[in-house]
Coordinates of C-alpha atoms and ligand atoms in Angstrom, one line a residue:
M1 CA 26.0 44.7 -37.7
V2 CA 29.4 43.9 -36.4
R3 CA 31.8 42.1 -38.7
L4 CA 34.8 40.4 -37.4
S5 CA 37.8 40.0 -39.6
A6 CA 39.1 36.5 -40.0
T7 CA 42.1 37.2 -38.0
A8 CA 40.0 38.3 -35.0
I9 CA 38.7 34.7 -34.6
P10 CA 41.1 32.5 -32.6
A11 CA 42.4 29.7 -34.8
E12 CA 41.0 27.0 -32.6
A13 CA 37.5 28.4 -32.8
A14 CA 37.7 28.7 -36.6
D15 CA 38.8 25.1 -36.8
G16 CA 36.0 24.2 -34.5
D17 CA 33.5 25.9 -36.7
A18 CA 34.7 24.1 -39.8
F19 CA 34.6 20.8 -37.9
L20 CA 31.1 21.4 -36.7
A21 CA 30.0 22.3 -40.2
R22 CA 31.3 19.0 -41.4
L23 CA 29.5 17.2 -38.6
R24 CA 26.3 19.0 -39.4
E25 CA 26.3 17.9 -43.0
F26 CA 24.9 14.7 -41.6
V27 CA 21.8 16.3 -40.0
G28 CA 18.6 15.3 -41.6
I29 CA 19.8 12.3 -43.4
E30 CA 19.1 8.6 -42.7
A31 CA 21.7 7.3 -40.3
T32 CA 21.4 3.6 -41.2
P33 CA 19.3 1.6 -43.6
T34 CA 15.7 0.9 -42.7
R35 CA 15.6 -2.0 -40.3
Y36 CA 12.9 -4.7 -40.5
A37 CA 11.8 -6.7 -37.4
Q38 CA 13.0 -10.3 -37.6
D39 CA 9.8 -11.5 -36.0
A40 CA 6.3 -10.2 -35.8
V41 CA 5.0 -9.0 -32.4
N42 CA 4.5 -12.3 -30.7
Q43 CA 3.4 -13.9 -27.4
P44 CA 6.6 -15.8 -26.5
M45 CA 8.8 -12.7 -26.6
I46 CA 6.1 -10.7 -24.6
R47 CA 5.9 -13.5 -22.0
H48 CA 9.7 -13.6 -21.5
F49 CA 9.8 -9.8 -21.2
V50 CA 7.0 -9.5 -18.6
E51 CA 8.3 -12.5 -16.6
A52 CA 11.8 -10.9 -16.5
L53 CA 10.3 -7.6 -15.3
G54 CA 7.7 -9.2 -13.0
D55 CA 4.9 -7.3 -14.8
E56 CA 1.7 -9.1 -14.0
N57 CA -0.7 -6.9 -16.0
P58 CA -2.9 -9.6 -17.7
I59 CA -3.5 -7.5 -20.9
Y60 CA 0.0 -8.7 -22.1
V61 CA -0.7 -12.5 -21.8
D62 CA -4.5 -13.1 -21.4
E63 CA -6.8 -12.5 -24.4
R64 CA -10.0 -12.3 -22.4
A65 CA -8.5 -9.9 -19.8
A66 CA -7.3 -7.7 -22.7
I67 CA -10.7 -7.6 -24.4
A68 CA -12.3 -6.9 -21.0
T69 CA -10.4 -3.6 -21.0
G70 CA -11.8 -2.5 -24.4
R71 CA -8.8 -3.7 -26.4
D72 CA -9.1 -5.9 -29.5
G73 CA -6.8 -8.5 -27.9
I74 CA -3.4 -8.9 -26.3
V75 CA -1.0 -6.0 -26.6
A76 CA 2.7 -5.7 -26.1
P77 CA 4.2 -3.7 -23.2
P78 CA 5.2 -0.3 -24.7
P79 CA 8.8 -0.4 -23.4
M80 CA 9.4 -3.5 -25.5
L81 CA 9.4 -1.2 -28.5
S82 CA 13.1 -1.4 -29.4
T83 CA 13.3 -5.2 -28.7
W84 CA 11.3 -5.9 -31.8
L85 CA 14.0 -4.3 -33.9
M86 CA 17.1 -5.7 -32.2
V87 CA 19.6 -7.2 -34.6
G88 CA 20.7 -10.1 -32.4
Y89 CA 24.1 -11.4 -31.3
K90 CA 25.6 -12.2 -34.7
A91 CA 25.1 -8.7 -36.1
H92 CA 26.6 -7.2 -32.9
K93 CA 29.7 -9.4 -33.3
T94 CA 30.0 -8.3 -36.9
A95 CA 29.9 -4.6 -35.8
A96 CA 32.4 -5.2 -33.1
S97 CA 34.9 -6.8 -35.5
G98 CA 34.9 -3.6 -37.6
K99 CA 33.1 -5.3 -40.5
A100 CA 30.0 -3.2 -40.0
P101 CA 28.5 -2.0 -43.3
D102 CA 29.2 1.6 -44.2
S103 CA 26.5 4.1 -43.3
P104 CA 26.2 7.9 -42.7
M105 CA 26.1 7.1 -39.0
A106 CA 29.3 5.1 -39.2
R107 CA 31.0 7.9 -41.1
L108 CA 29.8 10.6 -38.7
L109 CA 31.1 8.5 -35.7
G110 CA 34.3 7.9 -37.6
L111 CA 34.8 11.7 -38.0
L112 CA 34.3 12.2 -34.3
A113 CA 36.6 9.3 -33.4
D114 CA 39.3 10.7 -35.6
A115 CA 39.0 14.0 -33.8
G116 CA 39.6 12.3 -30.5
F117 CA 35.9 11.9 -29.5
V118 CA 36.3 8.2 -28.8
G119 CA 34.3 7.9 -25.6
V120 CA 30.5 7.2 -25.8
V121 CA 27.7 7.4 -23.3
A122 CA 24.0 7.3 -23.9
T123 CA 22.3 10.4 -22.3
D124 CA 18.6 10.4 -23.4
D125 CA 16.1 7.9 -24.6
E126 CA 12.6 9.4 -25.1
H127 CA 9.8 7.3 -26.3
E128 CA 6.5 8.4 -27.8
Y129 CA 3.9 5.8 -28.3
V130 CA 1.2 6.4 -31.0
R131 CA -0.6 3.2 -30.5
E132 CA -0.3 -0.1 -28.6
L133 CA 1.4 -3.0 -30.5
R134 CA -0.8 -6.1 -31.2
L135 CA 0.2 -9.7 -31.9
G136 CA 1.1 -10.0 -35.5
D137 CA 2.3 -6.4 -36.1
E138 CA 5.3 -6.3 -38.4
L139 CA 7.5 -3.3 -37.6
K140 CA 10.2 -1.5 -39.3
M141 CA 12.3 1.4 -38.1
T142 CA 14.0 4.3 -39.9
T143 CA 16.7 6.3 -38.2
V144 CA 17.4 9.9 -39.0
I145 CA 20.3 12.0 -37.6
E146 CA 18.3 14.8 -36.1
D147 CA 21.0 16.9 -34.5
V148 CA 24.7 17.2 -33.8
S149 CA 25.4 19.7 -31.0
A150 CA 28.2 22.3 -30.9
R151 CA 31.2 21.3 -28.8
K152 CA 30.2 21.1 -25.2
I153 CA 32.3 20.9 -22.1
T154 CA 31.1 18.0 -19.8
G155 CA 32.4 16.3 -16.7
L156 CA 33.6 13.4 -19.0
G157 CA 35.5 15.7 -21.3
P158 CA 34.6 18.0 -24.3
G159 CA 32.2 16.4 -26.7
H160 CA 29.3 16.5 -29.1
F161 CA 25.8 15.2 -28.5
V162 CA 24.4 13.2 -31.4
T163 CA 20.6 12.8 -31.5
T164 CA 18.9 10.3 -33.7
L165 CA 15.1 10.0 -34.3
R166 CA 13.9 6.5 -34.8
T167 CA 10.5 6.2 -36.4
Y168 CA 8.7 2.9 -36.0
T169 CA 6.0 2.0 -38.5
D170 CA 3.7 -1.0 -39.0
Q171 CA 2.8 -3.2 -41.9
H172 CA 0.5 -0.5 -43.2
D173 CA 3.3 2.2 -43.0
E174 CA 1.5 3.9 -40.2
V175 CA 3.6 5.4 -37.4
V176 CA 3.3 3.4 -34.2
A177 CA 6.0 5.1 -32.1
R178 CA 9.0 7.5 -32.2
Q179 CA 12.2 7.2 -30.2
R180 CA 14.6 10.0 -29.7
F181 CA 18.0 8.6 -28.7
R182 CA 20.9 10.8 -27.7
I183 CA 24.6 9.9 -27.2
L184 CA 27.5 12.0 -26.1
R185 CA 30.8 11.3 -28.0
F186 CA 33.5 12.8 -25.8
D187 CA 37.3 13.1 -25.6
P188 CA 38.3 11.4 -22.4
S189 CA 41.9 12.5 -22.7
K190 CA 40.8 16.1 -22.1
A191 CA 38.5 15.4 -19.1
K192 CA 39.2 17.8 -16.3
R193 CA 41.2 16.1 -13.6
A194 CA 40.0 16.7 -10.1
A195 CA 41.5 20.1 -10.1
E196 CA 40.6 21.2 -6.6
P197 CA 40.4 18.5 -3.9
V198 CA 36.9 18.6 -2.4
S199 CA 37.0 19.2 1.3
A200 CA 36.0 16.1 3.4
D201 CA 35.0 18.3 6.4
P202 CA 31.6 16.7 7.4
G203 CA 30.3 20.1 8.5
L204 CA 30.1 21.0 4.8
R205 CA 27.6 18.2 4.0
H206 CA 24.1 19.0 2.8
K207 CA 21.7 18.9 5.8
P208 CA 18.9 16.3 5.8
F209 CA 15.4 17.5 5.1
I210 CA 13.8 17.4 8.6
L211 CA 10.0 17.3 8.7
R212 CA 7.5 16.6 11.5
D213 CA 7.4 13.0 10.5
N214 CA 11.1 12.3 10.9
E215 CA 12.1 15.0 13.4
F216 CA 12.0 12.5 16.3
W217 CA 14.6 10.3 14.6
F218 CA 17.1 13.1 14.1
S219 CA 16.5 14.3 17.7
A220 CA 17.3 10.8 19.0
A221 CA 20.4 10.7 16.7
A222 CA 21.6 14.0 18.3
Q223 CA 21.6 12.1 21.6
R224 CA 23.4 9.2 19.9
R225 CA 20.4 7.0 20.2
L226 CA 19.3 4.8 17.2
V227 CA 15.6 4.5 17.3
I228 CA 12.9 2.9 15.1
Q229 CA 9.4 4.0 14.7
A230 CA 6.9 1.4 16.0
C231 CA 3.2 1.2 15.5
S232 CA 1.4 1.4 18.9
D233 CA -1.5 -0.7 17.7
C234 CA 0.0 -3.6 15.8
G235 CA 3.6 -3.2 16.8
M236 CA 5.1 -3.2 13.3
L237 CA 8.4 -1.4 13.0
R238 CA 9.0 0.9 10.1
H239 CA 11.8 3.0 8.6
P240 CA 12.0 5.5 7.0
P241 CA 9.6 7.3 9.4
G242 CA 6.1 8.0 8.2
P243 CA 2.8 9.2 9.6
I244 CA 0.7 6.0 9.1
C245 CA 1.3 2.3 9.8
P246 CA 1.5 0.6 6.4
R247 CA 0.0 -2.6 7.9
C248 CA -2.9 -1.4 10.1
H249 CA -3.2 2.2 9.1
S250 CA -2.9 3.5 12.6
Y251 CA -1.6 6.9 13.3
A252 CA -0.4 6.0 16.8
W253 CA 3.3 5.2 17.1
H254 CA 6.2 5.3 19.6
E255 CA 10.0 5.1 19.5
Q256 CA 11.7 1.8 20.0
E257 CA 15.4 1.8 20.9
A258 CA 17.5 -0.2 18.5
T259 CA 20.6 -2.2 19.6
G260 CA 22.7 -0.7 16.8
R261 CA 23.7 -4.1 15.6
G262 CA 23.0 -5.4 12.1
T263 CA 24.4 -7.0 9.0
V264 CA 25.3 -5.6 5.6
H265 CA 22.4 -6.3 3.2
S266 CA 24.1 -4.5 0.3
Y267 CA 26.4 -1.5 -0.4
V268 CA 27.5 0.9 -3.0
V269 CA 30.8 2.7 -3.5
S270 CA 30.5 6.2 -4.8
H271 CA 33.4 7.8 -6.7
H272 CA 31.8 10.6 -8.7
P273 CA 30.6 13.3 -8.5
K274 CA 32.3 14.3 -5.3
A275 CA 30.1 16.3 -3.0
P276 CA 31.7 18.4 -0.3
G277 CA 31.9 16.9 3.2
Y278 CA 32.6 13.3 2.2
D279 CA 35.7 11.1 1.9
Y280 CA 36.0 9.3 -1.4
P281 CA 35.6 6.6 -2.4
L282 CA 32.5 6.8 -0.2
T283 CA 31.1 3.5 0.9
V284 CA 27.4 3.5 1.7
L285 CA 25.7 0.6 3.4
L286 CA 22.2 -0.8 3.4
V287 CA 22.1 -2.4 6.9
D288 CA 19.7 -5.0 8.1
L289 CA 19.2 -4.0 11.7
E290 CA 18.7 -6.8 14.2
E291 CA 15.2 -5.5 14.8
G292 CA 14.2 -6.2 11.2
T293 CA 14.2 -2.7 9.5
R294 CA 16.8 -1.5 7.2
L295 CA 18.9 1.7 7.3
I296 CA 21.2 3.5 4.8
A297 CA 24.3 4.9 6.4
D298 CA 28.0 5.5 5.7
F299 CA 30.6 2.8 6.3
A300 CA 33.3 3.8 8.8
G301 CA 36.2 1.9 7.2
R302 CA 37.9 1.0 4.0
T303 CA 35.8 -0.1 1.0
E304 CA 37.9 -3.4 0.7
E305 CA 36.7 -4.4 4.2
V306 CA 33.0 -4.5 3.3
E307 CA 31.3 -7.9 2.6
I308 CA 27.6 -8.6 2.2
G309 CA 26.4 -10.4 5.3
M310 CA 29.1 -8.9 7.5
P311 CA 28.1 -7.9 11.0
V312 CA 28.3 -4.2 11.8
Q313 CA 27.7 -1.9 14.7
V314 CA 26.5 1.6 14.8
E315 CA 28.8 4.5 15.8
W316 CA 28.1 8.2 15.7
L317 CA 29.6 11.0 13.7
D318 CA 29.2 14.6 14.9
Y319 CA 29.1 16.9 11.9
D320 CA 29.1 20.4 13.1
G321 CA 27.8 20.5 16.6
E322 CA 24.2 20.6 15.3
L323 CA 23.9 17.3 13.4
T324 CA 24.8 13.8 14.5
L325 CA 24.3 10.8 12.3
P326 CA 24.9 7.1 12.6
R327 CA 27.4 5.3 10.6
F328 CA 28.5 1.6 10.8
R329 CA 31.8 -0.1 11.4
A330 CA 32.7 -3.7 11.0
V331 CA 32.4 -5.8 14.1
T332 CA 35.8 -7.4 14.5
G333 CA 36.2 -10.9 16.0
A334 CA 32.5 -11.7 15.5
P335 CA 31.7 -14.7 13.3
S336 CA 30.2 -13.8 10.0
L337 CA 26.6 -14.9 9.4
E338 CA 27.4 -16.3 6.0
K339 CA 30.9 -17.8 6.4
E340 CA 32.3 -19.9 9.1
D341 CA 36.0 -19.9 9.9
H342 CA 37.5 -23.2 11.0
Ligands
ZN401 ZN1 0.2 -0.9 12.8

């Protein structure tokens, strides 16, 4: 067994060990007082939830349909689990004003905040459903601090992961579900600045995954031709390429030449993480092609220039002599489809 003398341990590590020991005193204890659902599992809340999500499974709203599946009656969608225990707007305002009641969780987070770990991001949310919830179930939830990680270096800065285990029980004290929720408390002031600039040389980009089904599209692109796969039986256009027509199930298809004109349906601007081969911020468009299909491609221009509905035109970017891909630039001087200038 090797024993290190105290002086052999760097001072910072020793401090870190002591700090971690203080954090870990919280492991295994109840984070916050048991929470009781304000309302029993009920049809109006379920109805709002499934309508918002567009879930049309009838077992959530139709008694007979639920019974026909072998259930005793209407059940709640499993992902609604945490909604039954939500505290509501007023309690959130109280917490935000700093008047939240003292609890082990509040003290643990306070310790972390005092040490500079003031940033927070949720990283994991695992649910385990023991049984489906039925109308009238009255839930309560206990929350235990399950783990506090050692200090980890992350892209956001150094931090500690805090895992809580929420156990949901019903009116008979039987467990109906468990939820493991993990957050990272990090120190944003120590985040690594972009130390090395990432090269924007397009030749460094990851190559697309070319298969028999999409090979024709990349071959056409290599010739600076934008094509769309067309069903030879019903004429339906489709993109991305696939072996079967989704409308008539025909395997027969041919290429149709696209004009390369379209409008911006939507777009995203990517800042992080920075992959080699791209300029950041990277603006990626979802383009409605004139022919009716959509295509995802880079925007050749500044982010501030992009507007939804804006007309765009294809241009071609040669990556490394082997790969050529389309990107889109704004069509200048053309009237926008959504706005009229007078
Ligand atoms: Zn077809």
